[in-house]
Coordinates of C-alpha atoms in Angstrom, one line a residue:
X13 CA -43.9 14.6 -10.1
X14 CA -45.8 13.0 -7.2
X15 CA -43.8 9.9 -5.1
X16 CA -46.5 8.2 -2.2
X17 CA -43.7 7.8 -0.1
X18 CA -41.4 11.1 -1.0
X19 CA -44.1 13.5 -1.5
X20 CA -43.0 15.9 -4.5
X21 CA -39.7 15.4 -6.8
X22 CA -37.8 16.8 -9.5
X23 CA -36.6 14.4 -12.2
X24 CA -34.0 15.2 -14.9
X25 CA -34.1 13.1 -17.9
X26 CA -30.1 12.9 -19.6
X27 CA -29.2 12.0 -22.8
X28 CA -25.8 10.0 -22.2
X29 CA -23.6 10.1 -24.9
X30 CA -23.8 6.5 -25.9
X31 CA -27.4 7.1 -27.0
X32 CA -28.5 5.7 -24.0
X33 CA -31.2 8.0 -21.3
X34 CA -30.9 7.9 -17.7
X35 CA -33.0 9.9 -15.2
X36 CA -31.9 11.3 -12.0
X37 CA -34.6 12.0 -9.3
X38 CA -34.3 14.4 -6.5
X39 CA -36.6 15.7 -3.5
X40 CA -35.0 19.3 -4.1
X41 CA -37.1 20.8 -5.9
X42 CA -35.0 24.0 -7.0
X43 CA -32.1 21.7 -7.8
X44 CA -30.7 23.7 -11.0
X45 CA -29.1 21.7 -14.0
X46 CA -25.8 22.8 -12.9
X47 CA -26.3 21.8 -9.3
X48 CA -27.5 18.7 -11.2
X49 CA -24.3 18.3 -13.3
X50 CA -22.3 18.9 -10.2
X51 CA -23.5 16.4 -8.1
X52 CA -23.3 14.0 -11.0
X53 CA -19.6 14.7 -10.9
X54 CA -19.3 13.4 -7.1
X55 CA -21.8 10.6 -7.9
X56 CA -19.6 9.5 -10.7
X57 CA -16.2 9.5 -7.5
X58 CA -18.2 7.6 -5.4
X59 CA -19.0 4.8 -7.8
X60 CA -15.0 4.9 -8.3
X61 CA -14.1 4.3 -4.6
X62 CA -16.8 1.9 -3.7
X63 CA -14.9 -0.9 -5.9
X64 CA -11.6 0.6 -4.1
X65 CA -12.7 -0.3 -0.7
X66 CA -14.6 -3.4 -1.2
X67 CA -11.3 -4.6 -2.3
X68 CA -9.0 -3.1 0.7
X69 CA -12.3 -4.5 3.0
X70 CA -11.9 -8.3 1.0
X71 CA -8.6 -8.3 1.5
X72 CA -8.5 -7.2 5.1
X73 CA -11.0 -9.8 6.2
X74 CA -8.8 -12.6 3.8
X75 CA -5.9 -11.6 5.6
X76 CA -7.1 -10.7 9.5
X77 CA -5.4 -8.1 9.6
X78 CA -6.9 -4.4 10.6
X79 CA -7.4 -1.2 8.1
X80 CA -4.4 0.2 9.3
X81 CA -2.0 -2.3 8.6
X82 CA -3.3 -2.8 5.2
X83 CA -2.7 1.5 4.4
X84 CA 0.2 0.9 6.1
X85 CA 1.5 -1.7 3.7
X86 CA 0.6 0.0 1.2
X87 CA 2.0 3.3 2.1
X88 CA 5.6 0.9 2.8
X89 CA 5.1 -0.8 -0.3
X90 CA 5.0 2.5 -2.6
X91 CA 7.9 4.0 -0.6
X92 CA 9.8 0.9 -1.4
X93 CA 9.4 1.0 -4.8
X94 CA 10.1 4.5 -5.5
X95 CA 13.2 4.1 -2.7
X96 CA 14.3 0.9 -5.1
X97 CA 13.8 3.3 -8.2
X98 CA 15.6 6.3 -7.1
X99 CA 18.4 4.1 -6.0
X100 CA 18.5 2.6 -9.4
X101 CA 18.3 6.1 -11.2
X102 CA 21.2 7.4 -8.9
X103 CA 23.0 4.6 -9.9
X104 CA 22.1 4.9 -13.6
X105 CA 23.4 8.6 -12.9
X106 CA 26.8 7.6 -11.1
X107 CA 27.5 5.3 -13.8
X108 CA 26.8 7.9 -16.5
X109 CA 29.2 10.1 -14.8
X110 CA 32.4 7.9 -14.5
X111 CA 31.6 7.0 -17.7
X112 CA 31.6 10.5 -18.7
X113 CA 35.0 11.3 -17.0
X114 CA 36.5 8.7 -17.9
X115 CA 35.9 9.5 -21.9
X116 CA 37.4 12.8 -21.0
X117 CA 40.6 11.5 -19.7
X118 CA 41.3 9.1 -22.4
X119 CA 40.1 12.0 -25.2
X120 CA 43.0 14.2 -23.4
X121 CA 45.8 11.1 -23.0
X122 CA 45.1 10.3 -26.7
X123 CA 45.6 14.0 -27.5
X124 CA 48.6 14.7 -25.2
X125 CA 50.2 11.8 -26.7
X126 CA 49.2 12.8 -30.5
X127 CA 51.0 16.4 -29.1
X128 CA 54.3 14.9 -27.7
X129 CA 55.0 12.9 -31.4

């Protein structure tokens, strides 16, 4: 196919799986339907982290503050909350242990005393 402004390209016509048809154009003319497929794939990531940094870019300018503080918040945040949910795991654990121990000790007082009557 013939574009005034791009000279020749190569379009691929796709059948989407909702019934719908899209069509991909591309001045590389030897571009294979796997090469096609493939870039698709990174087409389809990039359309994913658009959204992702418009919202870290609206939320920087809302809040003056600079890319790097906002990763770094970020990065702080999800430490914090995996610190907070170790912390409540080891406890969980601790707990679990006495707990354990302490059954034991009772189970053999109970028995020793069954033993000396």
């Amino acid at each position: 196919m013939h574009l005034e402004e791009y000279e020749l390209i190569r379009v691929f016509k796709i059948f989407v799986t909702d019934g719908n048809i899209e069509y991909w154009a591309t001045n590389h003319l030897d571009m294979s339907d796997f090469d096609r497929v493939k870039y698709a794939s990174f087409a389809w990531t990039i359309e994913l982290a658009l959204p992702a940094f418009l919202r870290i870019e609206s939320f920087c300018f809302a809040n003056f503050i600079s890319w790097f503080e906002a990763k770094t918040q970020i990065i702080t945040n999800t430490y914090l909350k995996a610190f907070r949910l170790e912390s409540k795991l080891l406890l969980i654990n601790m707990v679990s242990f006495i707990l354990s121990i302490s059954l034991f000790f009772i189970t053999a007082f109970i028995l020793n005393s069954i033993e000396l009557t």
